[in-house]
Amino acid sequence: MARLQVLSALDTARTQYYHFKAIIIAGMGLFTDAYDLFCIGPVMILIGRIYYADEDGLKPGLTPPEMMSTVVAIALLGTVVGQLIFGWLGDHMGRRKVYGLSLLMMVSSSIGSGFSICRTRPCVLTSLCFFRFWLGVGIGGDYPLSATIMSEFANKRTRGSFIAAVFSMQGFGILASSAVTLIVTTAFGHGPSHSRPSNYKTPDEADLAWRLILMFGAVPAVLTYYWRMTMPETARYTALVEQNIPQAVKDMEKLLDISLHQISEDTPPRAPTYVLFSKEFLRRHGRNLFGCAASWFLVDIVFYCSNLFQSKIYHSKIGCPEYYNAYREAFLVAKLQAIIAACSTIPGYWASVFLIDRIGRVKIQMMGFFAMSLCLFALGIPYYNYWRKHTNGWFFILYGLTFFFSNLGPNTTTFIVPAELFPARFRSTCHGLSGAIGKVGAIIGSVGFLWASHASKTREDDECAVVKRSSKGIGMENSLVILGVICVLGCVLTFFFIPETNGRSLEDNENGEETDERPMIRRSLTHGSAVSHQPIPIP
């Protein structure tokens, strides 16, 4: 495909104010995603205390694991649906036209989740699941649109850093969810006592506390709605899909200070005739789509599973629910989430922002998978023999490094690569497909492994009655080792299926050409080409 001058100018444009503005606009969806993922743990603690309370107040109320699994899974299922639908709409209607719709869905569903209509347990939980499903649809729709818009606005030199910066807004969403939970529980608890309460009956106003926590997720989305509605369509979509080059030139001149008189009006390129999932599409892009979807699937199993292990792993630090009232228990869980985010999660995100355009996507993804596997093996193999009774500083360092290398690695790169690898008219759809497969992995990780991690037998030496009531499973040790094996598999899959997109124009992938030497070498080895004698580069 001949390179259009407006797109070449976009690739070489200097970094400007609008790039940073676009990071904030695009990042609010990811912010809301993380906010709702991490606030649901403390919220379900409060819901358990209110709606599963013991009538005589002798034991604290506890949300059953099956209910917790349902609430988590229903939002992730909505995310799968949203990524598929909005990814397709982004390619057929335009990125900007549906960008505001996904944000409105997040706003309305966050508010709806907080109201949840009524006060009886079946009604509240049914309503909460209903609104969280639609919240998931809005969040899922934001993934392909945010990544695609940022990739198409960015210049070639810093594109990876800009998309990674959008994704790093998740870290601030985690901190915001923890901060709001800490403020709300402290305000409602009026300085809760550290001592064991004599009665576990939760006051009626606690029903307002969890609703406020959920509804606050709508605030940052509302603040960026106007910006989303006034931003223009991306030049790449306008020029390559709509084939309106003069409009693309005008939009980029307005936003990125590209002089109109320096760019001649090119002839619109002839659009390829093949369609999504045709034989020609699969020949050109099928391998890349498989690599993106499979790697995202694997990392989400590990990432979402690790998030939900926190309350179990940090049992020795939080203590038993019987030691605290409802506000204090939710406060401590939120506090631990904030510590993990500040010490490992956010540093990992920003290390990725700094290194992604210097090292490359493939190397960072392989390094992240490999380092995560080492940490998980170090935690899992001696878990019951040592770590369960010796949760010391080294334990927290290893667990924190798992999150650090996830974000300085596959959790970030799986968001970036699909937004760079596919042609403009398939870019949003393919990103949505990859993300949807990833969220299927998230469902497996957050639901399947949540159950599997329960002890294979009841341990009478456990201090908490809550632990003794846990369902049987394969145990924490086996679960962590399996997650380590998944990371090794992700490392191998990355080497064989993920091409390097660093430093390349997005248009270089329009013809489905190979993006690095490794696929050419594998192909030549298969067909006996003369290229097979050349040295194989180490990624």
PDB file of C-alpha atoms in Angstrom, residues 138-375:
ATOM      1  CA  GLY A 138     -19.501  -0.384  28.746  1.00  0.00           C
ATOM      2  CA  ILE A 139     -16.050  -1.178  30.120  1.00  0.00           C
ATOM      3  CA  GLY A 140     -15.518  -3.862  27.494  1.00  0.00           C
ATOM      4  CA  GLY A 141     -16.469  -1.438  24.748  1.00  0.00           C
ATOM      5  CA  ASP A 142     -13.929   1.046  26.005  1.00  0.00           C
ATOM      6  CA  TYR A 143     -10.982  -1.357  25.626  1.00  0.00           C
ATOM      7  CA  PRO A 144     -10.783  -1.594  21.806  1.00  0.00           C
ATOM      8  CA  LEU A 145     -11.890   1.995  21.263  1.00  0.00           C
ATOM      9  CA  SER A 146      -9.377   3.534  23.681  1.00  0.00           C
ATOM     10  CA  ALA A 147      -6.464   1.460  22.427  1.00  0.00           C
ATOM     11  CA  THR A 148      -7.304   2.028  18.769  1.00  0.00           C
ATOM     12  CA  ILE A 149      -7.855   5.771  19.112  1.00  0.00           C
ATOM     13  CA  MET A 150      -4.598   6.252  20.996  1.00  0.00           C
ATOM     14  CA  SER A 151      -2.619   4.153  18.518  1.00  0.00           C
ATOM     15  CA  GLU A 152      -4.050   6.080  15.563  1.00  0.00           C
ATOM     16  CA  PHE A 153      -3.371   9.503  17.084  1.00  0.00           C
ATOM     17  CA  ALA A 154       0.166   8.726  18.265  1.00  0.00           C
ATOM     18  CA  ASN A 155       3.392   9.202  16.342  1.00  0.00           C
ATOM     19  CA  LYS A 156       5.508   6.208  15.428  1.00  0.00           C
ATOM     20  CA  ARG A 157       8.343   6.920  17.850  1.00  0.00           C
ATOM     21  CA  THR A 158       6.321   7.115  21.089  1.00  0.00           C
ATOM     22  CA  ARG A 159       3.183   5.166  20.184  1.00  0.00           C
ATOM     23  CA  GLY A 160       3.855   2.310  22.596  1.00  0.00           C
ATOM     24  CA  SER A 161       4.465   4.656  25.519  1.00  0.00           C
ATOM     25  CA  PHE A 162       1.242   6.553  24.845  1.00  0.00           C
ATOM     26  CA  ILE A 163      -0.902   3.404  24.669  1.00  0.00           C
ATOM     27  CA  ALA A 164       0.823   2.067  27.790  1.00  0.00           C
ATOM     28  CA  ALA A 165       0.097   5.378  29.546  1.00  0.00           C
ATOM     29  CA  VAL A 166      -3.590   4.955  28.702  1.00  0.00           C
ATOM     30  CA  PHE A 167      -3.502   1.463  30.172  1.00  0.00           C
ATOM     31  CA  SER A 168      -1.634   2.698  33.259  1.00  0.00           C
ATOM     32  CA  MET A 169      -4.763   4.599  34.273  1.00  0.00           C
ATOM     33  CA  GLN A 170      -5.849   1.285  35.739  1.00  0.00           C
ATOM     34  CA  GLY A 171      -3.303   1.826  38.511  1.00  0.00           C
ATOM     35  CA  PHE A 172      -4.896   5.137  39.446  1.00  0.00           C
ATOM     36  CA  GLY A 173      -8.299   3.454  39.340  1.00  0.00           C
ATOM     37  CA  ILE A 174      -7.064   0.942  41.915  1.00  0.00           C
ATOM     38  CA  LEU A 175      -5.808   3.730  44.167  1.00  0.00           C
ATOM     39  CA  ALA A 176      -9.043   5.670  43.740  1.00  0.00           C
ATOM     40  CA  SER A 177     -11.178   2.659  44.678  1.00  0.00           C
ATOM     41  CA  SER A 178      -9.076   2.106  47.788  1.00  0.00           C
ATOM     42  CA  ALA A 179      -9.103   5.795  48.708  1.00  0.00           C
ATOM     43  CA  VAL A 180     -12.876   6.114  48.337  1.00  0.00           C
ATOM     44  CA  THR A 181     -13.415   2.926  50.356  1.00  0.00           C
ATOM     45  CA  LEU A 182     -11.082   4.134  53.096  1.00  0.00           C
ATOM     46  CA  ILE A 183     -12.824   7.507  53.291  1.00  0.00           C
ATOM     47  CA  VAL A 184     -16.355   6.096  53.250  1.00  0.00           C
ATOM     48  CA  THR A 185     -15.734   3.332  55.793  1.00  0.00           C
ATOM     49  CA  THR A 186     -13.904   5.716  58.113  1.00  0.00           C
ATOM     50  CA  ALA A 187     -16.673   8.307  57.851  1.00  0.00           C
ATOM     51  CA  PHE A 188     -19.414   5.772  58.521  1.00  0.00           C
ATOM     52  CA  GLY A 189     -17.426   3.880  61.129  1.00  0.00           C
ATOM     53  CA  HIS A 190     -16.413   6.959  63.144  1.00  0.00           C
ATOM     54  CA  GLY A 191     -12.997   5.539  63.964  1.00  0.00           C
ATOM     55  CA  PRO A 192     -13.785   1.798  64.247  1.00  0.00           C
ATOM     56  CA  SER A 193     -12.271  -0.173  67.095  1.00  0.00           C
ATOM     57  CA  HIS A 194      -9.471  -2.694  66.559  1.00  0.00           C
ATOM     58  CA  SER A 195     -10.847  -4.952  69.277  1.00  0.00           C
ATOM     59  CA  ARG A 196     -13.185  -7.880  68.717  1.00  0.00           C
ATOM     60  CA  PRO A 197     -16.782  -6.592  68.708  1.00  0.00           C
ATOM     61  CA  SER A 198     -19.264  -8.157  71.101  1.00  0.00           C
ATOM     62  CA  ASN A 199     -22.090  -7.964  68.570  1.00  0.00           C
ATOM     63  CA  TYR A 200     -21.807  -8.264  64.772  1.00  0.00           C
ATOM     64  CA  LYS A 201     -25.101  -6.617  63.849  1.00  0.00           C
ATOM     65  CA  THR A 202     -24.261  -4.044  61.185  1.00  0.00           C
ATOM     66  CA  PRO A 203     -25.990  -0.640  61.392  1.00  0.00           C
ATOM     67  CA  ASP A 204     -28.559   0.227  58.739  1.00  0.00           C
ATOM     68  CA  GLU A 205     -26.480   3.101  57.349  1.00  0.00           C
ATOM     69  CA  ALA A 206     -23.876   0.591  56.136  1.00  0.00           C
ATOM     70  CA  ASP A 207     -26.309  -0.123  53.301  1.00  0.00           C
ATOM     71  CA  LEU A 208     -25.633   3.404  52.077  1.00  0.00           C
ATOM     72  CA  ALA A 209     -21.842   3.056  52.405  1.00  0.00           C
ATOM     73  CA  TRP A 210     -21.362   0.371  49.758  1.00  0.00           C
ATOM     74  CA  ARG A 211     -23.753   2.144  47.406  1.00  0.00           C
ATOM     75  CA  LEU A 212     -21.724   5.343  47.594  1.00  0.00           C
ATOM     76  CA  ILE A 213     -18.515   3.434  46.865  1.00  0.00           C
ATOM     77  CA  LEU A 214     -20.009   1.959  43.691  1.00  0.00           C
ATOM     78  CA  MET A 215     -21.607   5.172  42.475  1.00  0.00           C
ATOM     79  CA  PHE A 216     -18.405   7.171  42.772  1.00  0.00           C
ATOM     80  CA  GLY A 217     -17.078   5.202  39.788  1.00  0.00           C
ATOM     81  CA  ALA A 218     -19.313   7.346  37.570  1.00  0.00           C
ATOM     82  CA  VAL A 219     -17.597  10.622  38.526  1.00  0.00           C
ATOM     83  CA  PRO A 220     -14.361  10.439  36.472  1.00  0.00           C
ATOM     84  CA  ALA A 221     -16.271   9.129  33.467  1.00  0.00           C
ATOM     85  CA  VAL A 222     -18.685  12.072  33.604  1.00  0.00           C
ATOM     86  CA  LEU A 223     -15.791  14.530  33.748  1.00  0.00           C
ATOM     87  CA  THR A 224     -14.382  13.311  30.416  1.00  0.00           C
ATOM     88  CA  TYR A 225     -17.649  12.871  28.515  1.00  0.00           C
ATOM     89  CA  TYR A 226     -17.545  16.342  26.923  1.00  0.00           C
ATOM     90  CA  TRP A 227     -13.978  15.786  25.699  1.00  0.00           C
ATOM     91  CA  ARG A 228     -14.989  12.509  24.087  1.00  0.00           C
ATOM     92  CA  MET A 229     -17.901  14.030  22.258  1.00  0.00           C
ATOM     93  CA  THR A 230     -15.850  16.933  20.878  1.00  0.00           C
ATOM     94  CA  MET A 231     -12.802  14.972  19.730  1.00  0.00           C
ATOM     95  CA  PRO A 232     -12.606  14.347  15.951  1.00  0.00           C
ATOM     96  CA  GLU A 233     -12.432  11.002  14.223  1.00  0.00           C
ATOM     97  CA  THR A 234      -8.918   9.634  13.885  1.00  0.00           C
ATOM     98  CA  ALA A 235      -7.122  10.535  10.664  1.00  0.00           C
ATOM     99  CA  ARG A 236      -6.374   6.909   9.893  1.00  0.00           C
ATOM    100  CA  TYR A 237     -10.022   5.891  10.035  1.00  0.00           C
ATOM    101  CA  THR A 238     -11.099   8.932   8.014  1.00  0.00           C
ATOM    102  CA  ALA A 239      -8.425   8.432   5.344  1.00  0.00           C
ATOM    103  CA  LEU A 240      -8.219   4.644   5.082  1.00  0.00           C
ATOM    104  CA  VAL A 241     -11.750   3.475   5.895  1.00  0.00           C
ATOM    105  CA  GLU A 242     -13.950   6.443   4.947  1.00  0.00           C
ATOM    106  CA  GLN A 243     -11.358   7.465   2.299  1.00  0.00           C
ATOM    107  CA  ASN A 244     -11.920  11.150   2.998  1.00  0.00           C
ATOM    108  CA  ILE A 245      -8.353  12.453   2.893  1.00  0.00           C
ATOM    109  CA  PRO A 246      -9.147  16.215   2.910  1.00  0.00           C
ATOM    110  CA  GLN A 247     -11.149  15.818   6.125  1.00  0.00           C
ATOM    111  CA  ALA A 248      -8.343  13.775   7.693  1.00  0.00           C
ATOM    112  CA  VAL A 249      -5.870  16.524   6.830  1.00  0.00           C
ATOM    113  CA  LYS A 250      -8.104  19.222   8.355  1.00  0.00           C
ATOM    114  CA  ASP A 251      -8.624  17.246  11.568  1.00  0.00           C
ATOM    115  CA  MET A 252      -4.932  16.623  12.066  1.00  0.00           C
ATOM    116  CA  GLU A 253      -4.043  20.216  11.215  1.00  0.00           C
ATOM    117  CA  LYS A 254      -6.402  21.419  13.923  1.00  0.00           C
ATOM    118  CA  LEU A 255      -5.234  19.004  16.620  1.00  0.00           C
ATOM    119  CA  LEU A 256      -1.556  18.358  15.997  1.00  0.00           C
ATOM    120  CA  ASP A 257      -0.345  21.591  14.398  1.00  0.00           C
ATOM    121  CA  ILE A 258       0.301  19.995  11.000  1.00  0.00           C
ATOM    122  CA  SER A 259       0.336  22.677   8.314  1.00  0.00           C
ATOM    123  CA  LEU A 260      -2.293  22.011   5.645  1.00  0.00           C
ATOM    124  CA  HIS A 261      -0.368  23.631   2.778  1.00  0.00           C
ATOM    125  CA  GLN A 262       2.564  21.245   3.314  1.00  0.00           C
ATOM    126  CA  ILE A 263       0.457  18.188   2.538  1.00  0.00           C
ATOM    127  CA  SER A 264      -0.859  17.523  -0.917  1.00  0.00           C
ATOM    128  CA  GLU A 265      -4.127  15.686  -1.386  1.00  0.00           C
ATOM    129  CA  ASP A 266      -3.311  12.069  -2.079  1.00  0.00           C
ATOM    130  CA  THR A 267      -5.497   9.688  -4.022  1.00  0.00           C
ATOM    131  CA  PRO A 268      -7.422   7.459  -1.595  1.00  0.00           C
ATOM    132  CA  PRO A 269      -5.977   3.942  -1.593  1.00  0.00           C
ATOM    133  CA  ARG A 270      -8.005   1.130  -3.026  1.00  0.00           C
ATOM    134  CA  ALA A 271      -9.682  -0.723  -0.173  1.00  0.00           C
ATOM    135  CA  PRO A 272      -8.831  -4.439   0.035  1.00  0.00           C
ATOM    136  CA  THR A 273     -11.654  -6.700  -1.041  1.00  0.00           C
ATOM    137  CA  TYR A 274     -11.313  -9.442   1.568  1.00  0.00           C
ATOM    138  CA  VAL A 275     -13.539  -9.445   4.641  1.00  0.00           C
ATOM    139  CA  LEU A 276     -13.129 -10.487   8.258  1.00  0.00           C
ATOM    140  CA  PHE A 277     -12.509 -14.235   8.732  1.00  0.00           C
ATOM    141  CA  SER A 278     -12.269 -14.860   5.011  1.00  0.00           C
ATOM    142  CA  LYS A 279      -9.536 -17.162   3.766  1.00  0.00           C
ATOM    143  CA  GLU A 280      -7.497 -14.159   2.699  1.00  0.00           C
ATOM    144  CA  PHE A 281      -7.909 -12.516   6.105  1.00  0.00           C
ATOM    145  CA  LEU A 282      -6.860 -15.684   7.913  1.00  0.00           C
ATOM    146  CA  ARG A 283      -3.873 -16.093   5.589  1.00  0.00           C
ATOM    147  CA  ARG A 284      -2.695 -12.558   6.229  1.00  0.00           C
ATOM    148  CA  HIS A 285      -3.731 -11.981   9.840  1.00  0.00           C
ATOM    149  CA  GLY A 286      -4.970 -15.238  11.350  1.00  0.00           C
ATOM    150  CA  ARG A 287      -1.646 -16.121  12.977  1.00  0.00           C
ATOM    151  CA  ASN A 288      -1.364 -12.665  14.542  1.00  0.00           C
ATOM    152  CA  LEU A 289      -4.945 -12.749  15.809  1.00  0.00           C
ATOM    153  CA  PHE A 290      -4.354 -16.142  17.418  1.00  0.00           C
ATOM    154  CA  GLY A 291      -1.163 -14.912  19.076  1.00  0.00           C
ATOM    155  CA  CYS A 292      -2.819 -11.776  20.477  1.00  0.00           C
ATOM    156  CA  ALA A 293      -5.929 -13.581  21.733  1.00  0.00           C
ATOM    157  CA  ALA A 294      -4.077 -16.554  23.225  1.00  0.00           C
ATOM    158  CA  SER A 295      -1.483 -14.461  25.076  1.00  0.00           C
ATOM    159  CA  TRP A 296      -4.218 -12.179  26.458  1.00  0.00           C
ATOM    160  CA  PHE A 297      -6.191 -15.265  27.536  1.00  0.00           C
ATOM    161  CA  LEU A 298      -3.218 -16.676  29.448  1.00  0.00           C
ATOM    162  CA  VAL A 299      -2.188 -13.482  31.219  1.00  0.00           C
ATOM    163  CA  ASP A 300      -5.745 -12.690  32.314  1.00  0.00           C
ATOM    164  CA  ILE A 301      -6.079 -16.093  33.961  1.00  0.00           C
ATOM    165  CA  VAL A 302      -3.056 -15.277  36.081  1.00  0.00           C
ATOM    166  CA  PHE A 303      -3.714 -11.568  36.629  1.00  0.00           C
ATOM    167  CA  TYR A 304      -7.346 -11.789  37.725  1.00  0.00           C
ATOM    168  CA  CYS A 305      -6.715 -14.910  39.766  1.00  0.00           C
ATOM    169  CA  SER A 306      -3.863 -13.194  41.625  1.00  0.00           C
ATOM    170  CA  ASN A 307      -6.087 -10.206  42.437  1.00  0.00           C
ATOM    171  CA  LEU A 308      -8.689 -12.413  44.066  1.00  0.00           C
ATOM    172  CA  PHE A 309      -6.076 -14.363  46.034  1.00  0.00           C
ATOM    173  CA  GLN A 310      -5.289 -11.263  48.069  1.00  0.00           C
ATOM    174  CA  SER A 311      -7.832 -11.733  50.831  1.00  0.00           C
ATOM    175  CA  LYS A 312      -6.743 -15.354  51.243  1.00  0.00           C
ATOM    176  CA  ILE A 313      -2.998 -14.775  51.006  1.00  0.00           C
ATOM    177  CA  TYR A 314      -3.017 -11.813  53.378  1.00  0.00           C
ATOM    178  CA  HIS A 315      -5.179 -13.573  55.936  1.00  0.00           C
ATOM    179  CA  SER A 316      -2.316 -13.462  58.419  1.00  0.00           C
ATOM    180  CA  LYS A 317      -2.058  -9.679  58.081  1.00  0.00           C
ATOM    181  CA  ILE A 318      -5.754  -8.788  57.926  1.00  0.00           C
ATOM    182  CA  GLY A 319      -6.806 -11.276  60.581  1.00  0.00           C
ATOM    183  CA  CYS A 320     -10.167 -12.973  60.919  1.00  0.00           C
ATOM    184  CA  PRO A 321     -13.469 -11.190  60.190  1.00  0.00           C
ATOM    185  CA  GLU A 322     -14.500 -12.067  63.747  1.00  0.00           C
ATOM    186  CA  TYR A 323     -11.954  -9.525  64.992  1.00  0.00           C
ATOM    187  CA  TYR A 324     -13.585  -6.492  63.350  1.00  0.00           C
ATOM    188  CA  ASN A 325     -16.847  -4.810  62.594  1.00  0.00           C
ATOM    189  CA  ALA A 326     -17.993  -4.421  58.972  1.00  0.00           C
ATOM    190  CA  TYR A 327     -16.365  -1.052  58.371  1.00  0.00           C
ATOM    191  CA  ARG A 328     -13.012  -2.093  59.782  1.00  0.00           C
ATOM    192  CA  GLU A 329     -12.827  -5.274  57.702  1.00  0.00           C
ATOM    193  CA  ALA A 330     -13.605  -3.403  54.466  1.00  0.00           C
ATOM    194  CA  PHE A 331     -11.130  -0.697  55.502  1.00  0.00           C
ATOM    195  CA  LEU A 332      -8.276  -3.202  55.943  1.00  0.00           C
ATOM    196  CA  VAL A 333      -8.895  -4.939  52.625  1.00  0.00           C
ATOM    197  CA  ALA A 334      -8.911  -1.584  50.800  1.00  0.00           C
ATOM    198  CA  LYS A 335      -5.746  -0.535  52.633  1.00  0.00           C
ATOM    199  CA  LEU A 336      -3.905  -3.665  51.476  1.00  0.00           C
ATOM    200  CA  GLN A 337      -5.037  -3.089  47.900  1.00  0.00           C
ATOM    201  CA  ALA A 338      -3.690   0.450  48.025  1.00  0.00           C
ATOM    202  CA  ILE A 339      -0.323  -0.726  49.372  1.00  0.00           C
ATOM    203  CA  ILE A 340       0.022  -3.341  46.629  1.00  0.00           C
ATOM    204  CA  ALA A 341      -0.941  -0.796  43.966  1.00  0.00           C
ATOM    205  CA  ALA A 342       1.484   1.837  45.204  1.00  0.00           C
ATOM    206  CA  CYS A 343       4.434  -0.533  45.712  1.00  0.00           C
ATOM    207  CA  SER A 344       4.162  -2.895  42.744  1.00  0.00           C
ATOM    208  CA  THR A 345       1.248  -2.380  40.355  1.00  0.00           C
ATOM    209  CA  ILE A 346       1.709   1.300  39.460  1.00  0.00           C
ATOM    210  CA  PRO A 347       5.542   1.083  39.276  1.00  0.00           C
ATOM    211  CA  GLY A 348       5.087  -1.814  36.842  1.00  0.00           C
ATOM    212  CA  TYR A 349       2.751   0.201  34.641  1.00  0.00           C
ATOM    213  CA  TRP A 350       5.092   3.171  34.455  1.00  0.00           C
ATOM    214  CA  ALA A 351       8.201   1.063  33.964  1.00  0.00           C
ATOM    215  CA  SER A 352       6.384  -0.283  30.914  1.00  0.00           C
ATOM    216  CA  VAL A 353       5.603   3.269  29.733  1.00  0.00           C
ATOM    217  CA  PHE A 354       9.302   4.121  29.993  1.00  0.00           C
ATOM    218  CA  LEU A 355      10.707   0.942  28.402  1.00  0.00           C
ATOM    219  CA  ILE A 356       8.156  -0.217  25.836  1.00  0.00           C
ATOM    220  CA  ASP A 357       9.557   1.846  22.942  1.00  0.00           C
ATOM    221  CA  ARG A 358      13.147   1.214  23.963  1.00  0.00           C
ATOM    222  CA  ILE A 359      13.080  -2.574  24.407  1.00  0.00           C
ATOM    223  CA  GLY A 360      10.166  -3.628  22.232  1.00  0.00           C
ATOM    224  CA  ARG A 361       6.904  -5.456  22.828  1.00  0.00           C
ATOM    225  CA  VAL A 362       8.043  -9.042  22.358  1.00  0.00           C
ATOM    226  CA  LYS A 363      11.017  -8.873  24.716  1.00  0.00           C
ATOM    227  CA  ILE A 364       9.019  -7.178  27.458  1.00  0.00           C
ATOM    228  CA  GLN A 365       6.168  -9.662  27.140  1.00  0.00           C
ATOM    229  CA  MET A 366       8.487 -12.666  27.300  1.00  0.00           C
ATOM    230  CA  MET A 367      10.441 -11.199  30.193  1.00  0.00           C
ATOM    231  CA  GLY A 368       7.216 -10.474  32.107  1.00  0.00           C
ATOM    232  CA  PHE A 369       5.800 -13.968  31.622  1.00  0.00           C
ATOM    233  CA  PHE A 370       9.089 -15.585  32.643  1.00  0.00           C
ATOM    234  CA  ALA A 371       9.560 -13.429  35.758  1.00  0.00           C
ATOM    235  CA  MET A 372       5.946 -14.028  36.816  1.00  0.00           C
ATOM    236  CA  SER A 373       6.454 -17.781  36.525  1.00  0.00           C
ATOM    237  CA  LEU A 374       9.519 -17.647  38.777  1.00  0.00           C
ATOM    238  CA  CYS A 375       7.638 -15.653  41.422  1.00  0.00           C
TER     239      CYS A 375
END
